[in-house]
Short mmCIF file of C-alpha atoms and ligand atoms in Angstrom, two decimals:
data_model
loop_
_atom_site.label_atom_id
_atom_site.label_comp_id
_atom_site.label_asym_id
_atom_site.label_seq_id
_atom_site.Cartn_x
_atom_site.Cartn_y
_atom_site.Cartn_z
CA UNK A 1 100.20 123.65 72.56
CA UNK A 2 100.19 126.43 75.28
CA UNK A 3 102.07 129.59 75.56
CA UNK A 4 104.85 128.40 78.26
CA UNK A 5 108.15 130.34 79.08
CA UNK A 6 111.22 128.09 80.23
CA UNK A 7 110.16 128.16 83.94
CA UNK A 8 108.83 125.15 85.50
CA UNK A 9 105.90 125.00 87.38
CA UNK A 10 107.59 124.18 90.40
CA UNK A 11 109.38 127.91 89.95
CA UNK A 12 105.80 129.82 89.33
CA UNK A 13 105.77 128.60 85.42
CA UNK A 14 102.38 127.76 84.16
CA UNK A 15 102.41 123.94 84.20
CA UNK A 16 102.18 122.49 81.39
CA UNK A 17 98.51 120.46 81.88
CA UNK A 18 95.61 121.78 83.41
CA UNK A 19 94.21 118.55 83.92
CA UNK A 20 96.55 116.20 85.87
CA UNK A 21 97.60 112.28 84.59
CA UNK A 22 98.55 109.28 87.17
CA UNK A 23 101.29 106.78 86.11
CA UNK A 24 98.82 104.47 84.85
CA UNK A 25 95.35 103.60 84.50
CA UNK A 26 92.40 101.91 82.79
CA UNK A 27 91.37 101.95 78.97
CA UNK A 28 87.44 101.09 79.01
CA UNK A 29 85.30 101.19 75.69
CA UNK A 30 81.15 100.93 75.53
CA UNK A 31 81.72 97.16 75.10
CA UNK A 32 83.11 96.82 78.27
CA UNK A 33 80.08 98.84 80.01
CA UNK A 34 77.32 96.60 77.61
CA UNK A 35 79.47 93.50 79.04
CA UNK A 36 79.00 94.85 82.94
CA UNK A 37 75.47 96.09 82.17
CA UNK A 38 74.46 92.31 80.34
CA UNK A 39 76.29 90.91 83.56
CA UNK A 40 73.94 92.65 85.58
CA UNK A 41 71.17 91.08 84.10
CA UNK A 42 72.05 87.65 84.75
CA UNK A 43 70.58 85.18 87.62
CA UNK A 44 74.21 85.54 89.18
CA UNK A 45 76.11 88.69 90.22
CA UNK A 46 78.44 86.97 92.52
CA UNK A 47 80.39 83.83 91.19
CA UNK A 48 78.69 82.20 88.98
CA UNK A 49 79.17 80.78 85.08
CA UNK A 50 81.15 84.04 83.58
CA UNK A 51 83.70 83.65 86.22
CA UNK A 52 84.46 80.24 85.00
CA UNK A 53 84.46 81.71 81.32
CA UNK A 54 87.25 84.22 82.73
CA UNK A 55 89.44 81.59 84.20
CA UNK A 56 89.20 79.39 81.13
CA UNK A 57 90.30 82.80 78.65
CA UNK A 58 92.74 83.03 81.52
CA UNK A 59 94.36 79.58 81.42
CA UNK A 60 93.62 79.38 77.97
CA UNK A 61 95.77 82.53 77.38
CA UNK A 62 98.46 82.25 79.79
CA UNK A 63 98.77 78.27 78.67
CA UNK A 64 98.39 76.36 82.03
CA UNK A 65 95.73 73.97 83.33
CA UNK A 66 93.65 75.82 86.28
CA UNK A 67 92.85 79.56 86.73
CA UNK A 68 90.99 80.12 90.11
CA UNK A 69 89.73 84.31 90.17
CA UNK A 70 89.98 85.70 93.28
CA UNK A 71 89.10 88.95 94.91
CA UNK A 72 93.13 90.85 94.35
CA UNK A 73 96.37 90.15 93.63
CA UNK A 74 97.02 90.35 97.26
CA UNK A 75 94.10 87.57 97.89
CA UNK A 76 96.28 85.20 95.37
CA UNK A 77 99.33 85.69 96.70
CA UNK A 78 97.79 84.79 100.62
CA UNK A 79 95.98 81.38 99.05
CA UNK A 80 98.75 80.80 96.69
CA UNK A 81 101.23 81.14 100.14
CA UNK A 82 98.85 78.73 101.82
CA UNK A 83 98.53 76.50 99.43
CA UNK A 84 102.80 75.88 99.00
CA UNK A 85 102.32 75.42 102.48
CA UNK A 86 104.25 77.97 103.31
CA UNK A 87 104.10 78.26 107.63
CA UNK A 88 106.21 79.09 110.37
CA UNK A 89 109.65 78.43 110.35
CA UNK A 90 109.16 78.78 106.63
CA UNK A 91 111.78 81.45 104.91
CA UNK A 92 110.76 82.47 101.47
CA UNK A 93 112.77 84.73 99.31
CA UNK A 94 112.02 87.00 97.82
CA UNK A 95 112.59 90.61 96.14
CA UNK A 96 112.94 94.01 98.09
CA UNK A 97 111.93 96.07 95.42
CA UNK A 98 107.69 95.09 95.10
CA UNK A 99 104.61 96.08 96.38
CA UNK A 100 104.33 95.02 100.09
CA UNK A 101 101.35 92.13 99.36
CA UNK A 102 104.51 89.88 97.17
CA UNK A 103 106.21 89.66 100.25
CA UNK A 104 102.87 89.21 102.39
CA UNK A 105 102.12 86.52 101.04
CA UNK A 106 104.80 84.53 103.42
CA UNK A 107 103.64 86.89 106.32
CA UNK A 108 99.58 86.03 106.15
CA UNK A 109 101.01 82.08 106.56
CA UNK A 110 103.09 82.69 109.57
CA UNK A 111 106.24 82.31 107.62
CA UNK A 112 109.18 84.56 107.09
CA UNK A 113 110.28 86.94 104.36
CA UNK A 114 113.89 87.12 103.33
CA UNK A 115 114.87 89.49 100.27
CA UNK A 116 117.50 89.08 98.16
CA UNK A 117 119.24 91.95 96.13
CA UNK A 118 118.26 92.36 92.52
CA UNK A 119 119.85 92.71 88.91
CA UNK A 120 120.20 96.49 88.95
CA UNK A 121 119.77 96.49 85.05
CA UNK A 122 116.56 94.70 85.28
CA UNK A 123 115.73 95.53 88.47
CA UNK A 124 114.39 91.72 89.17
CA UNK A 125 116.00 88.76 91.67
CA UNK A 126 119.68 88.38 91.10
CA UNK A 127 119.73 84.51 90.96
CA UNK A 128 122.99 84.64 92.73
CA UNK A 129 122.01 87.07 95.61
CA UNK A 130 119.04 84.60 96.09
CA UNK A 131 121.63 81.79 96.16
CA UNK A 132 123.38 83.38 99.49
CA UNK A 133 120.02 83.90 101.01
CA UNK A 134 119.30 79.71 100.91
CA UNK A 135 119.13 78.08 104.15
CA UNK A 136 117.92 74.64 105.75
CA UNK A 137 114.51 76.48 106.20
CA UNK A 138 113.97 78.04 102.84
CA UNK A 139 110.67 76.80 101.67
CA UNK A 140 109.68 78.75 98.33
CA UNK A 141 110.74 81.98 95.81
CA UNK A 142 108.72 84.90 94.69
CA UNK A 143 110.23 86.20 92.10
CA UNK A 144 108.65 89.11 90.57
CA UNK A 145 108.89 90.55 87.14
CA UNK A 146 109.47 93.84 87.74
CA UNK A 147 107.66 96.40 85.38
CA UNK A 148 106.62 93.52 82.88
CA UNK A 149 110.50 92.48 82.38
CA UNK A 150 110.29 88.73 83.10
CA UNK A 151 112.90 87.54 85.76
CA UNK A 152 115.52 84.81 84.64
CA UNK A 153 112.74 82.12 84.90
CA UNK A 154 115.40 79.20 84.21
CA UNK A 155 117.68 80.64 86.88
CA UNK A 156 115.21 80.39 89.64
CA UNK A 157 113.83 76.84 88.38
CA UNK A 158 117.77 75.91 88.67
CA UNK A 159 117.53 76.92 92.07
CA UNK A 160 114.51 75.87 93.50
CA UNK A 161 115.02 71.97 91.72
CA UNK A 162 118.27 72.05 93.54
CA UNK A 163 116.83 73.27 96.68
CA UNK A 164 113.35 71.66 96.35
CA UNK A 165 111.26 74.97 96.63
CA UNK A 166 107.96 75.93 95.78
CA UNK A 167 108.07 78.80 93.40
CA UNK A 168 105.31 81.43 93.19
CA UNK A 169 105.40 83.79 90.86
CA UNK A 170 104.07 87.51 91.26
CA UNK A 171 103.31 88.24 87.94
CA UNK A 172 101.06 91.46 88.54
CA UNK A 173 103.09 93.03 86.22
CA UNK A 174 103.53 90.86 83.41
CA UNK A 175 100.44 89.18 82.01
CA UNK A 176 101.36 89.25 78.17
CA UNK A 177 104.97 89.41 78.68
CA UNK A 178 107.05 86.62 77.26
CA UNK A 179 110.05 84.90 78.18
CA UNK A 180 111.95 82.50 75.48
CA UNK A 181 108.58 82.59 73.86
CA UNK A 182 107.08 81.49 76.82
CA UNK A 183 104.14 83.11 78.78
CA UNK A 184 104.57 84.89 81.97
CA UNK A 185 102.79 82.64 84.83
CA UNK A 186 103.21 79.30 83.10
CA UNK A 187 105.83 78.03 84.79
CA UNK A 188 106.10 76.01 88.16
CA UNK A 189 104.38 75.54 90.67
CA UNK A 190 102.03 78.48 90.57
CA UNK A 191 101.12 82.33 89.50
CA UNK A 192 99.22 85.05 90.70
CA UNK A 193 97.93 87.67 88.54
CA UNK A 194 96.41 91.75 89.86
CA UNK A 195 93.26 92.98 87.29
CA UNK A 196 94.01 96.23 89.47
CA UNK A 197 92.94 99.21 87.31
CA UNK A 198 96.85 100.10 86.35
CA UNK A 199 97.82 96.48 85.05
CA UNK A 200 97.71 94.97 82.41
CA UNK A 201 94.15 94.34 82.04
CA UNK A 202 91.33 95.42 84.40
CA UNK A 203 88.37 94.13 86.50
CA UNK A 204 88.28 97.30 88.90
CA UNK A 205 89.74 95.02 91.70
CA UNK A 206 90.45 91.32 90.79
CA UNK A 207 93.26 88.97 90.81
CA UNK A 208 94.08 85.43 89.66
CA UNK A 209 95.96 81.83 90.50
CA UNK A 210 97.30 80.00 87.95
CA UNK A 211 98.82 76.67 87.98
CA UNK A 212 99.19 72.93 86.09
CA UNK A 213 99.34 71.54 89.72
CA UNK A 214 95.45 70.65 90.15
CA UNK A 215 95.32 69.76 93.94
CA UNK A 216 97.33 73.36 94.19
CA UNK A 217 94.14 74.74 92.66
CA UNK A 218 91.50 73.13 94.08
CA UNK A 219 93.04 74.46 97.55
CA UNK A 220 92.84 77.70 96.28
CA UNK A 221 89.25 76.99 94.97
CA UNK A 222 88.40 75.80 98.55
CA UNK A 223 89.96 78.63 100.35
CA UNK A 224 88.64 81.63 98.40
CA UNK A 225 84.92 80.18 99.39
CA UNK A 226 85.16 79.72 103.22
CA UNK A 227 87.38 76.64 102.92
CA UNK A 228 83.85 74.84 102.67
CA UNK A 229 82.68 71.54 101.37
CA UNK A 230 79.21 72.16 99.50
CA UNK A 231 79.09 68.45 98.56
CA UNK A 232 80.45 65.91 102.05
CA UNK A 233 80.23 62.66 101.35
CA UNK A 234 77.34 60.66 103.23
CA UNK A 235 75.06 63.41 103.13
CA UNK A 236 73.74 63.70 100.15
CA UNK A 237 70.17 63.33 100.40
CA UNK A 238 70.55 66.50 102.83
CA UNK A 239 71.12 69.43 100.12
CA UNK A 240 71.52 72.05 102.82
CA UNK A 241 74.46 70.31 104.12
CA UNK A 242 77.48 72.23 103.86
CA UNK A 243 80.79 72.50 105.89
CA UNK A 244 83.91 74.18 106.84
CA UNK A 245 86.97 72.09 106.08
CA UNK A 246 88.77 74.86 107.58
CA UNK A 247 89.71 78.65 108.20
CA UNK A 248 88.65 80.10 104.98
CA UNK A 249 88.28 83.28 103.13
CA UNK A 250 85.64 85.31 100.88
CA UNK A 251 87.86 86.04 98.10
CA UNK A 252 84.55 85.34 96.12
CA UNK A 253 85.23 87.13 92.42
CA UNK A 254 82.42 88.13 90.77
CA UNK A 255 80.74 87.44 87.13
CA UNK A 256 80.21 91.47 86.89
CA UNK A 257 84.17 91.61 87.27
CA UNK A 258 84.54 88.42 84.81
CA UNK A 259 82.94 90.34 82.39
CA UNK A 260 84.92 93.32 82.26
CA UNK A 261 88.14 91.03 82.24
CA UNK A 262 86.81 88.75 78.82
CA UNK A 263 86.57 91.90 77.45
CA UNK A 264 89.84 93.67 78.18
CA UNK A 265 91.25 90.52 77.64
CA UNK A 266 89.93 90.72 73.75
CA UNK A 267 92.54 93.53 73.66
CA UNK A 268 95.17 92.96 75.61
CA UNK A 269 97.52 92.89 72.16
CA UNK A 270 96.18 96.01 71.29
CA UNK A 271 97.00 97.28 74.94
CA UNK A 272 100.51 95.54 74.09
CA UNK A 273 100.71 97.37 71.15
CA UNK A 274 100.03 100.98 72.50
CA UNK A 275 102.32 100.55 75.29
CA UNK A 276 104.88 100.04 73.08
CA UNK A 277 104.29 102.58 71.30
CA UNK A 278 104.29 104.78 73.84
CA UNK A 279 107.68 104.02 74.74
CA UNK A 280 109.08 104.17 71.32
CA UNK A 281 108.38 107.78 71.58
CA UNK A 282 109.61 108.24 74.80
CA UNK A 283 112.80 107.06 73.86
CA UNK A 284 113.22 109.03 70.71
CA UNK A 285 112.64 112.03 72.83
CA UNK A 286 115.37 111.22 75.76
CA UNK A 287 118.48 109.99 73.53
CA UNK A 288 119.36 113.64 73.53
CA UNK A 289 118.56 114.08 77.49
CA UNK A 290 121.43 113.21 79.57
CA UNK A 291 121.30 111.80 82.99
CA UNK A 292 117.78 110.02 82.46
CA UNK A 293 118.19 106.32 81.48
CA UNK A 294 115.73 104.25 79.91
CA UNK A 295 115.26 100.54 80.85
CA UNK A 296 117.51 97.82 79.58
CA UNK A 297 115.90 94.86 77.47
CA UNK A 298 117.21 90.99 78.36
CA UNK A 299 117.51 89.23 75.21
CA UNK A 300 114.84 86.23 74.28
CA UNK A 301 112.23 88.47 76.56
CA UNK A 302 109.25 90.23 74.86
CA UNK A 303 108.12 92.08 77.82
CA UNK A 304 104.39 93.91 78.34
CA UNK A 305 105.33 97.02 79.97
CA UNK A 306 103.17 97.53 82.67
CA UNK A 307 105.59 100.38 83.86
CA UNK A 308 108.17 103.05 81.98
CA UNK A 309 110.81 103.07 85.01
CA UNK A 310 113.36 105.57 83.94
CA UNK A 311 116.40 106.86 86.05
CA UNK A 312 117.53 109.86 86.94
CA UNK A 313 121.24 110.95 88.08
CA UNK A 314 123.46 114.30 88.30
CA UNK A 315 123.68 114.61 84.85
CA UNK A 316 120.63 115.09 84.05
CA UNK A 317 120.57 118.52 86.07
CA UNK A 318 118.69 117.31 89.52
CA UNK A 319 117.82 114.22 91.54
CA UNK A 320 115.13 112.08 91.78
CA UNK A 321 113.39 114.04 94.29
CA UNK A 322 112.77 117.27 92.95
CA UNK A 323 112.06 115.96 89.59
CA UNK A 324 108.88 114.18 91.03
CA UNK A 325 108.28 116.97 92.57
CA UNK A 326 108.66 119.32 89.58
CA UNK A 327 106.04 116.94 87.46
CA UNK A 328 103.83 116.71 90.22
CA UNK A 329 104.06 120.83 90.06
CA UNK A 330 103.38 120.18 85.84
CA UNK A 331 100.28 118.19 86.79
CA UNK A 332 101.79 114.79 85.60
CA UNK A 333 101.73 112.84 88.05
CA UNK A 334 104.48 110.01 88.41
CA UNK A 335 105.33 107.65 90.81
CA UNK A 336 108.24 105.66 92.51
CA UNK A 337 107.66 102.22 92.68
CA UNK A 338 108.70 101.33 95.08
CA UNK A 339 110.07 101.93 98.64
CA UNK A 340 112.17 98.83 99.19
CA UNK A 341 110.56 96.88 101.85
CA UNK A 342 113.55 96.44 104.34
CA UNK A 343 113.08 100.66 104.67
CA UNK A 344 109.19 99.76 105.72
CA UNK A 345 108.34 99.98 109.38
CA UNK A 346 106.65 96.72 109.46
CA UNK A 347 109.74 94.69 107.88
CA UNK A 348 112.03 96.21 109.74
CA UNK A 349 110.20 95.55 113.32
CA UNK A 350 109.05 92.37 112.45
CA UNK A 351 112.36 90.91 110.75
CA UNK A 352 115.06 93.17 111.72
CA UNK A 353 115.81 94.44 108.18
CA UNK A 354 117.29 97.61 108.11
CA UNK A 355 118.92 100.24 105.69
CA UNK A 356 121.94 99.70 103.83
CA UNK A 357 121.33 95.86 103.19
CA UNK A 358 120.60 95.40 99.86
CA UNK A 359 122.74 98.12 97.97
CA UNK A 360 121.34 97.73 94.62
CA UNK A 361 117.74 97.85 95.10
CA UNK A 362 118.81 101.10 97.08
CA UNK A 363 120.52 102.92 95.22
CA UNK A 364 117.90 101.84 91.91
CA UNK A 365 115.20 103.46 94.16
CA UNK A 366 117.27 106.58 95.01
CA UNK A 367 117.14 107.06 91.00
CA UNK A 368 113.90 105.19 89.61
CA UNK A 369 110.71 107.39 88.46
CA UNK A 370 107.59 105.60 86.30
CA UNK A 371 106.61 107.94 83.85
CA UNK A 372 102.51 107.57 82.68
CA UNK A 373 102.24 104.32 80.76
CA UNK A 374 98.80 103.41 80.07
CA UNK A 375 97.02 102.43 76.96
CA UNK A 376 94.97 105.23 76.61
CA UNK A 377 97.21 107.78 76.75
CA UNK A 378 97.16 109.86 73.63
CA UNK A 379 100.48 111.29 71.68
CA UNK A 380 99.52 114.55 72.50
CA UNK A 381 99.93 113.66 76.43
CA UNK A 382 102.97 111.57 75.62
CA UNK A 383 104.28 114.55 74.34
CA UNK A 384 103.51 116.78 76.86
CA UNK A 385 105.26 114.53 79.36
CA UNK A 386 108.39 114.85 77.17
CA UNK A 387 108.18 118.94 77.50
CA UNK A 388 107.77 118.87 80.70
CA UNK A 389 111.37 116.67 81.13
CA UNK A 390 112.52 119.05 78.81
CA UNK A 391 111.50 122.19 80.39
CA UNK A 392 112.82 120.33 84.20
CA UNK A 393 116.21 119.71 82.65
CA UNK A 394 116.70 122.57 80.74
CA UNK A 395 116.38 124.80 83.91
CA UNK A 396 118.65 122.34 85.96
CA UNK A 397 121.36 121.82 83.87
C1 LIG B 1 104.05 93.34 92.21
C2 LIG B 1 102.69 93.40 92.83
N1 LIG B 1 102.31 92.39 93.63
C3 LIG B 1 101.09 92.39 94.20
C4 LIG B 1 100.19 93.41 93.98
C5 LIG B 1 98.86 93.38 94.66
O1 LIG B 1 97.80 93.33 93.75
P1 LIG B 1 96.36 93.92 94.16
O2 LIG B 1 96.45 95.39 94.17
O3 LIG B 1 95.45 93.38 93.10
O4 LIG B 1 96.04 93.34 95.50
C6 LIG B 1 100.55 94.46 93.14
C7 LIG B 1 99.60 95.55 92.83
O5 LIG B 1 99.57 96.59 93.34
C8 LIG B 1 101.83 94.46 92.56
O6 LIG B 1 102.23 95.46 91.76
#
């Protein structure tokens, strides 16, 4: 441990790393380089057989029918928006507080976004808030399971019987999470999955559909590969013969990426495991810290925690804002997730969204700070994230 007075970095202290952390990242062994390296050796290093092994250990895992790999989480959520049929006129509802692509996903189809406040305790849809936000035009949900917590999945299934909606649901967060005993992403109609290097598992860049529906998959099959028919009928003593059916995409994954994801996905209990760990001693450490509030468990969920989103408020000695920018100063390097999307340029020009409209995402963002969370993350840098809160509140307060 190093020699540190009481002054934080951020006041000319020493910080307490030399070498900074992000909020999250990837945990790769040598059997995930031998799998990339044997990949590399094969006859295909674009799609080709190990992708198809990866969606099988996919739908396999996640307990649903299809799994169709695609190039991001982002590149699901357009196909997945496509294939609902979402278009214009379309609203779909969804959550304020997510990464812009969840709500993108209505926008790439020419349809419209419409948020709906959340549960400020688990920061995911309020199934009544999304109730007010029905209209004639509503076409789908997004619900998103914010930081691994899985929404309340029999809430929004109420809803979107009632209302007849397509439900997609961005479960970047939350592959391995549980809900009722029940896996993240196998519910109706569909799921997308991010292999991002801070979720759950990795592929570098990668993402995933999942769905029982199979016509809902073979769209997505069709549109990731140029919407094109390799096979038409009445031409098939012409092999070359191959056609667009439409507008399609390359959201082509690759069997160097499927490689790396049978691998992680080997481990993604262990993964589960040190996460939770993680937090266990996170929240020894802050039952004595005032002002910074750890996240609030639903019953009958068994969350993965892709994130540790802790609060801040006056009592624990400053805001939000300069404790970022105190860890930053430590070289720990946490993160806000996220800017609710009615304060982004883009919503607000193209939809008219503005401040002050959905009070509880706002005021959880003016307290919300992920803390590192990743699986390889040893107790020595848990711990000297915990100093550093220390040493940030103890000057404050
Ligand atoms: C909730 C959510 N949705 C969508 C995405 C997009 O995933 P990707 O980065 O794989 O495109 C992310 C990842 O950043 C995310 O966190």
């Amino acid at each position: 441990m190093r020699d540190l007075d009481g002054r934080p970095a951020i006041e000319g202290g020493t910080p307490i790393r030399d070498a900074g952390i992000g909020y999250g990242g990837q945990s790769i062994t040598d059997a995930d380089k031998q799998a990339v390296a044997d990949a590399l050796e094969g006859d295909y290093i674009t799609r080709g057989p190990t992708v198809d092994d990866f969606e099988r250990a996919i739908a396999t895992y996640v307990g649903v029918d299809n799994a169709v790999a695609v190039t991001s989480g982002t590149a699901a959520l357009h196909l997945a928006g496509d294939a609902a049929g979402y278009g214009p006129g379309d609203e779909i509802i969804t959550t304020p507080l997510t990464f812009a692509s969840t709500a993108h996903a209505a926008v790439y189809n020419d349809a419209t976004p419409v948020f709906a406040d959340i549960d400020m305790e688990t920061r995911n849809l309020d199934p009544e808030a999304v109730r007010d936000r029905i209209t004639a035009d509503t076409a789908g949900l997004i619900p998103m399971h914010y930081a691994g917590q899985p929404c309340e999945v029999d809430a929004m299934l109420d809803i979107a019987e009632e209302h007849d909606l397509t439900v997609i649901w961005d479960t970047c967060h939350a592959l391995g999470s549980t809900w009722h005993g029940e896996q993240a992403g196998s519910h109706r109609d569909a799921a997308i999955f991010s292999f991002h290097p801070v979720k759950n598992i990795t592929t570098a860049e990668g993402g995933m559909v999942v769905t029982d529906d199979d016509e809902f998959a073979e769209r997505i099959r069709s549109l990731r590969s140029f919407d094109m028919d390799y096979d038409p009928p009445g031409h098939e003593d012409e092999p070359w013969y191959q056609v667009t059916e439409g507008v399609g995409f390359n959201y082509n994954f690759t069997d160097l990426q499927a490689a790396l994801g049978l691998k992680q996905l080997e481990r993604i209990d262990e993964f589960k495991q040190r996460r939770r760990e993680i937090i266990t001693r996170y929240e020894e450490a802050f039952a004595d810290i005032p002002g910074l509030e750890t996240p609030t468990v639903k019953d009958d969920v068994d969350p993965m925690w892709h994130l540790y989103a802790v609060e801040i408020d006056e009592a624990f000695g400053c805001d939000r804002k300069r404790f970022v920018n105190a860890m930053h100063a430590e070289n720990i390097y946490v993160q806000v997730h996220y800017v609710p999307l009615h304060y982004h340029p883009f919503f607000q020009k193209s939809f008219g969204y503005e401040r002050g409209q959905f009070p509880n995402a706002e005021q959880v963002y003016d307290r919300i700070v992920s803390l590192p969370l990743y699986p390889a993350m040893d107790d020595e840098t848990v711990d000297d994230v915990i100093r550093a809160i220390r040493r940030i509140h103890e000057y404050h307060e």
